[in-house]
GROMACS .gro file of C-alpha atoms in nm:
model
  244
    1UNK     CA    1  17.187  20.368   9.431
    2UNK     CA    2  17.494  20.400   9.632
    3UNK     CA    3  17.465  20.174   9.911
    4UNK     CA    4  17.521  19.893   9.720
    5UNK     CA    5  17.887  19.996   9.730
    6UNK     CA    6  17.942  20.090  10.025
    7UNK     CA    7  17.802  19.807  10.144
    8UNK     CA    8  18.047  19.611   9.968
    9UNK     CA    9  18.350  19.843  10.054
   10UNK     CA   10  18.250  19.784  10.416
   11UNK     CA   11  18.254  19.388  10.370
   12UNK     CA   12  18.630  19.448  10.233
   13UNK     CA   13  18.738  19.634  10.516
   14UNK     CA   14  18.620  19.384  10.735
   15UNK     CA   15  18.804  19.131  10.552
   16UNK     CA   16  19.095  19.286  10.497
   17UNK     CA   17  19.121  19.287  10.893
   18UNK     CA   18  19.172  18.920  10.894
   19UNK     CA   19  19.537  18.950  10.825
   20UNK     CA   20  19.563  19.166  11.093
   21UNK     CA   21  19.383  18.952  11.376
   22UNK     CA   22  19.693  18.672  11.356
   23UNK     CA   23  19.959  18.959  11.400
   24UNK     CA   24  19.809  19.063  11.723
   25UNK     CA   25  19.995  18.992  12.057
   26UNK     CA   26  19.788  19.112  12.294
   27UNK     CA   27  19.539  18.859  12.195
   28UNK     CA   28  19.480  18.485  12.310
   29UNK     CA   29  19.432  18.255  12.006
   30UNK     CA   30  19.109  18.150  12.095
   31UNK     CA   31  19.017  18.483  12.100
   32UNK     CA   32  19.139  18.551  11.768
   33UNK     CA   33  18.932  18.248  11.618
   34UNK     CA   34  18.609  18.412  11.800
   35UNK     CA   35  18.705  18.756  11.585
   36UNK     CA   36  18.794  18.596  11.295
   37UNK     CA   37  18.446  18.428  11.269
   38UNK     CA   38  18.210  18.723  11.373
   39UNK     CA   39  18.435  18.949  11.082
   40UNK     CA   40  18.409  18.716  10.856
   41UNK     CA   41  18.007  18.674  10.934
   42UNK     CA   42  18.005  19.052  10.923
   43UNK     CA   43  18.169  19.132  10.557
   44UNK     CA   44  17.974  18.781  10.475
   45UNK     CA   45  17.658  18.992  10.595
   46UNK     CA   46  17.696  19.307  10.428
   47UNK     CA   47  17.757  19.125  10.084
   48UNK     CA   48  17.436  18.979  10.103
   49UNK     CA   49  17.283  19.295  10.237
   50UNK     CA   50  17.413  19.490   9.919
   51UNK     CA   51  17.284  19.229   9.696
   52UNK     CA   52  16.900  19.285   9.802
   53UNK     CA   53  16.876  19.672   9.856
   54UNK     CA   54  16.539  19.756   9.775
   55UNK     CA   55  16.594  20.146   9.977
   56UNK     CA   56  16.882  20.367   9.975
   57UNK     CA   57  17.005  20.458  10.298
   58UNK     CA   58  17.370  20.615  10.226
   59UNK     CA   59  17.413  20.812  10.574
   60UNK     CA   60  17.368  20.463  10.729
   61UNK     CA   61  17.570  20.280  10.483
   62UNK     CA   62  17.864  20.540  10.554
   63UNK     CA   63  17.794  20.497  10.922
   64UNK     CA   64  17.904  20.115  10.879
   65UNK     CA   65  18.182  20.195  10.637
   66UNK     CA   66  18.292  20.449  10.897
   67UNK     CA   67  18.286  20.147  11.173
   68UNK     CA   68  18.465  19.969  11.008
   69UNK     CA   69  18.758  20.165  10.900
   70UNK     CA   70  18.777  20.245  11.276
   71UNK     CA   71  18.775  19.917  11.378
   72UNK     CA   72  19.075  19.807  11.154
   73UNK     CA   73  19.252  20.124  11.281
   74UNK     CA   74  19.206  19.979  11.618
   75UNK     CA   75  19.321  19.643  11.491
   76UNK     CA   76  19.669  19.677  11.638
   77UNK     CA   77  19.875  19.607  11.952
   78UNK     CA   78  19.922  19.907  12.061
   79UNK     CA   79  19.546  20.040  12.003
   80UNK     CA   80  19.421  19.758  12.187
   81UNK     CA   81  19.630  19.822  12.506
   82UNK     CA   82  19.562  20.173  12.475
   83UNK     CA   83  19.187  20.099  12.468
   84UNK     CA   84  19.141  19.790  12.574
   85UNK     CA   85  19.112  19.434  12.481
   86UNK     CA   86  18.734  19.417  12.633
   87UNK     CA   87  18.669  19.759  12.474
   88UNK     CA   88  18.830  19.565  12.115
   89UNK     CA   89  18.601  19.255  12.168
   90UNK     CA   90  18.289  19.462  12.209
   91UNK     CA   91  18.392  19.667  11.916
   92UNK     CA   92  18.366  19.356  11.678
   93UNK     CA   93  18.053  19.239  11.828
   94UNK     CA   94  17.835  19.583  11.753
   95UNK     CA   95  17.963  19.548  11.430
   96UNK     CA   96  17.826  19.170  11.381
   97UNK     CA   97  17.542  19.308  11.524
   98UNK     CA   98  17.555  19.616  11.266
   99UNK     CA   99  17.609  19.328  10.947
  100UNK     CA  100  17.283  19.150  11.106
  101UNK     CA  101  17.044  19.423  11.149
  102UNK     CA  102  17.135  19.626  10.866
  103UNK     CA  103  16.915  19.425  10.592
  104UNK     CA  104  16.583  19.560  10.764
  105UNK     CA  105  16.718  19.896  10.703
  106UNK     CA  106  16.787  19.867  10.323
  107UNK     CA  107  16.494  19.607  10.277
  108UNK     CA  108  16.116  19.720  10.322
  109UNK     CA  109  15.991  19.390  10.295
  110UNK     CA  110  16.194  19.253  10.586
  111UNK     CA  111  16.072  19.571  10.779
  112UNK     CA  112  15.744  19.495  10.721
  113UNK     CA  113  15.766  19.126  10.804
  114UNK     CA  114  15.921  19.269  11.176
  115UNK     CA  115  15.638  19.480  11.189
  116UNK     CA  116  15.404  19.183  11.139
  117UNK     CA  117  15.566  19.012  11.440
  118UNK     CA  118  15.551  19.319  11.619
  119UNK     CA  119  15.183  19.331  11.576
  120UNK     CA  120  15.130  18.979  11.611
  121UNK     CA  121  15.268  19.036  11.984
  122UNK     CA  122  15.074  19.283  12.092
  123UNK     CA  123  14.798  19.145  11.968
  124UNK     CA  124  14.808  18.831  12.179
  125UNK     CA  125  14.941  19.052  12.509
  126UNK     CA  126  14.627  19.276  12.413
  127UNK     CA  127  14.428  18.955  12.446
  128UNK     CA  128  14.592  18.877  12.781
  129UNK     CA  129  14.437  19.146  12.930
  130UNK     CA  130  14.106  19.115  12.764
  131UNK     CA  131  14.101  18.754  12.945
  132UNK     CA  132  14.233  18.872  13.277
  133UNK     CA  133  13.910  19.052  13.294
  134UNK     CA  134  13.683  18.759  13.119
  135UNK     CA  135  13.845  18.526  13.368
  136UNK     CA  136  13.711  18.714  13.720
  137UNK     CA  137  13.995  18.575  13.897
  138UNK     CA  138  14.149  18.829  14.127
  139UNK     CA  139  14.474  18.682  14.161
  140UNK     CA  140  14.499  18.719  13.737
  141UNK     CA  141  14.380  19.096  13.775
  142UNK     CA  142  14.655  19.184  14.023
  143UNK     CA  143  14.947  18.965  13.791
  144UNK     CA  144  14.826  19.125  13.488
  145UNK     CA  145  14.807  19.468  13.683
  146UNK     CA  146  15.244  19.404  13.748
  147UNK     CA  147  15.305  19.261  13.444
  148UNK     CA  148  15.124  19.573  13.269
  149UNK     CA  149  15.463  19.792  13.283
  150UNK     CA  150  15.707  19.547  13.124
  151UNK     CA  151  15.498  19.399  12.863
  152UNK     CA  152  15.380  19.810  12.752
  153UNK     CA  153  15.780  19.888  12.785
  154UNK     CA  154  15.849  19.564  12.576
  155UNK     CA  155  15.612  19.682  12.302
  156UNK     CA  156  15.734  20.009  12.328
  157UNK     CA  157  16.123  19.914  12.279
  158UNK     CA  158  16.017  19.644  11.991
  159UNK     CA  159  15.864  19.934  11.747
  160UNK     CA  160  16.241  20.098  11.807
  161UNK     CA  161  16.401  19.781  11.730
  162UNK     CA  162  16.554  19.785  12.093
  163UNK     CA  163  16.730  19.438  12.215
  164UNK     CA  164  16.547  19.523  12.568
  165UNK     CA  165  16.233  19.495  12.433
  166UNK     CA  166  16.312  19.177  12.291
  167UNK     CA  167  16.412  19.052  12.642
  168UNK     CA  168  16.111  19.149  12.778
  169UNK     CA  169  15.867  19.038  12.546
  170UNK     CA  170  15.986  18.689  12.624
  171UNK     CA  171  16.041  18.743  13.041
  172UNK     CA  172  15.685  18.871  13.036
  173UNK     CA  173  15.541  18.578  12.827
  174UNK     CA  174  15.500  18.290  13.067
  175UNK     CA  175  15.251  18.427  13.302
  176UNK     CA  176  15.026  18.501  12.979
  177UNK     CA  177  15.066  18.177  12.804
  178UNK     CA  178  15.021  17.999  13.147
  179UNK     CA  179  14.697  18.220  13.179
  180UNK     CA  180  14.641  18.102  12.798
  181UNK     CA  181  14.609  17.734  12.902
  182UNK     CA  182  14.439  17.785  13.199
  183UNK     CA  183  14.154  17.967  13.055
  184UNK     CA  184  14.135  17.694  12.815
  185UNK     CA  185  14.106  17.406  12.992
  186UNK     CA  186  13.900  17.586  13.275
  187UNK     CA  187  13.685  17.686  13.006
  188UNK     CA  188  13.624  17.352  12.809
  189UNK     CA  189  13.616  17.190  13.134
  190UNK     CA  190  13.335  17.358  13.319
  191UNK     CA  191  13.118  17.337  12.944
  192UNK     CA  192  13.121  16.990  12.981
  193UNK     CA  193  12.988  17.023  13.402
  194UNK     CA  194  12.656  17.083  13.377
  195UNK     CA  195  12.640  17.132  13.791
  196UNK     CA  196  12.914  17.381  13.780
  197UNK     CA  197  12.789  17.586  13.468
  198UNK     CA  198  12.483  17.611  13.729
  199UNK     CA  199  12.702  17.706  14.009
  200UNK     CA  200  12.856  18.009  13.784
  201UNK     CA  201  12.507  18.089  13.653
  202UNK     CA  202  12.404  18.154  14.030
  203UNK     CA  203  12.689  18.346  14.103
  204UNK     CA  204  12.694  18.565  13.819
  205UNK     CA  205  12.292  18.589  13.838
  206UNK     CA  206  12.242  18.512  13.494
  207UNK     CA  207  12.069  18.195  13.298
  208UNK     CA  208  12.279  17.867  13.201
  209UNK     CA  209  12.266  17.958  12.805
  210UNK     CA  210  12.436  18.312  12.933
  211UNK     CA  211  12.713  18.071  13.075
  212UNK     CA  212  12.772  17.846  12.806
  213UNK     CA  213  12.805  18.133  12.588
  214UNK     CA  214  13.049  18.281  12.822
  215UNK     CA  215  13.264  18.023  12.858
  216UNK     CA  216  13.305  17.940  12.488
  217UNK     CA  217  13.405  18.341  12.513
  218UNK     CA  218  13.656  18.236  12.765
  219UNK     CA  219  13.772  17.928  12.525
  220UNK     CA  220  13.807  18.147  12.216
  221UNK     CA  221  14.008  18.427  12.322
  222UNK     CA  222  14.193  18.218  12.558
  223UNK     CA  223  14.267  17.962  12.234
  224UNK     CA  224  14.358  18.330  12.023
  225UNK     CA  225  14.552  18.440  12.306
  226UNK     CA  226  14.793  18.087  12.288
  227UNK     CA  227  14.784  18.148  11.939
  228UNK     CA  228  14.872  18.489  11.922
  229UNK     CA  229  15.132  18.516  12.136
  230UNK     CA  230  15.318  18.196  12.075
  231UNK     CA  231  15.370  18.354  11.683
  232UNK     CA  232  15.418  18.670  11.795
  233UNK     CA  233  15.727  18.527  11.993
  234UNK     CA  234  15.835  18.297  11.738
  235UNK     CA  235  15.824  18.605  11.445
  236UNK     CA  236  16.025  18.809  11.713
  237UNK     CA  237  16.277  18.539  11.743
  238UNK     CA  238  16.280  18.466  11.378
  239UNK     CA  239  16.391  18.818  11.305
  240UNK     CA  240  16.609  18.905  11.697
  241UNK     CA  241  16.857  18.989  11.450
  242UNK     CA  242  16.678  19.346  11.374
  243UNK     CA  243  16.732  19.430  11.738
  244UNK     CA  244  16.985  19.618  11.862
   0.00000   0.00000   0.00000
C-alpha cells in the first residue's frame, strides 16, 4: 500500500513548517503558539493514521500531501499578506480537521463504528415520532411536525459526514429527550392511578386492560427512545472528529 507513505510524508511537511511559524512577522505570538499546536496535532495525526491503514485510499492521501505542501508555501510573510492572515489561520485549521477525519477514511472499522452511531440516532429520532403519535398530545404532533425538517436534514448530512449535521442532531435533541421523559413518567404515573387509567379508558372507548397495556407501550418506547438517542448522541460526539 502506498498511503502509508504519504501519510507520513504529509506529517513531515507539516513539521517541517514549524521552523517557519517563528520567522513570521505578520503574525502575533500567540497566534503562532495556536499554529504551532494544531501542526503539530496534525503531522502527530497522520502518523498515527499511517500506522493503522486497513484501506488504500492514495487519491486522498495525495490530496493531504498536496495541502500540505501548499500550506508551507503559504507559510511566509509575504503569502500571508497577499492572502491573508484570516485566510492563513483557516488554512491550518481544515488541515487539523483533515489529520482528524482522515483515519475513518483509511480505517473500515472506524467507519463502521460511525455508522453504528449514525444508526443508533436515527433510531431513537425514529422512535420520537413513533411516540409523538402514541402520546395523542396535539401540542407534541405539531413540535414533532417542525422539528421533522432538521432532524431528516441532520440524518441526511451525518451519512455524508457533514459538520452541519452534527450541529443539528444535537439542536434538534432536546425537544425529543424532553418528550422521552415525559412519556415516561406520564406513563408510569397514570399505571399506578387506577381512576385515571379509567378516565383514558372512557375517552379512548376501550377496556382498562387495553390501557394498561397501552401505557406500558408508552413506557417502553418512551424508555428506548431516552435510550436511543442519548447513545446515538454520545457515539456522534465520540467520533465529531469524522465530520467535516
Amino acid at each position: 500500500m502506498k498511503s502509508p507513505g504519504v501519510l507520513r510524508d504529509t506529517a513531515e511537511v507539516l513539521e517541517s513548517i514549524l521552523t517557519r511559524i517563528d520567522r513570521l512577522t505578520v503574525i502575533s505570538e500567540k497566534e503562532k503558539a495556536k499554529i504551532k499546536k494544531l501542526l503539530k496535532e496534525s503531522a502527530e495525526s497522520f502518523k498515527a493514521v499511517s500506522e493503522k491503514v486497513k484501506k488504500d485510499n492514495t487519491q486522498l492521501a495525495d490530496f493531504f500531501y498536496k495541502k500540505a505542501t501548499q500550506l508551507k508555501t503559504e507559510s511566509t510573510d509575504k503569502n500571508i499578506e497577499k492572502s491573508g492572515r484570516k485566510s492563513y489561520l483557516q488554512a491550518v485549521k481544515r488541515m487539523n480537521r483533515y489529520s482528524k477525519s482522515a483515519i475513518y477514511d483509511f480505517n473500515p472499522d472506524k467507519l463502521r463504528e460511525l455508522k453504528k452511531a449514525y444508526k443508533t440516532y436515527i433510531f431513537g429520532m425514529t422512535s420520537f415520532f413513533i411516540l409523538a403519535g402514541v402520546y395523542m398530545s396535539q401540542i407534541m404532533a405539531i413540535t414533532a411536525l417542525i422539528l421533522a425538517i432538521p432532524i431528516v436534514l441532520s440524518m441526511l448530512s451525518l451519512q455524508k459526514r457533514g459538520y452541519t449535521g452534527l450541529m443539528l442532531a444535537f439542536s434538534a435533541a432536546p425537544i425529543p429527550l424532553l418528550q422521552g421523559v415525559m412519556g415516561l413518567t406520564y406513563g408510569l404515573r397514570a399505571m399506578e392511578d387506577q381512576e385515571l387509567v379509567s378516565k383514558i379508558a372512557e375517552v379512548m372507548g376501550k377496556s382498562t386492560s387495553f390501557v394498561h397495556g397501552y401505557l406500558a407501550f408508552m413506557v417502553l418506547l418512551s424508555a428506548v427512545e431516552l435510550y436511543l438517542i442519548t447513545r446515538g448522541l454520545y457515539l456522534i460526539y465520540k467520533h465529531r472528529y469524522a465530520f467535516l
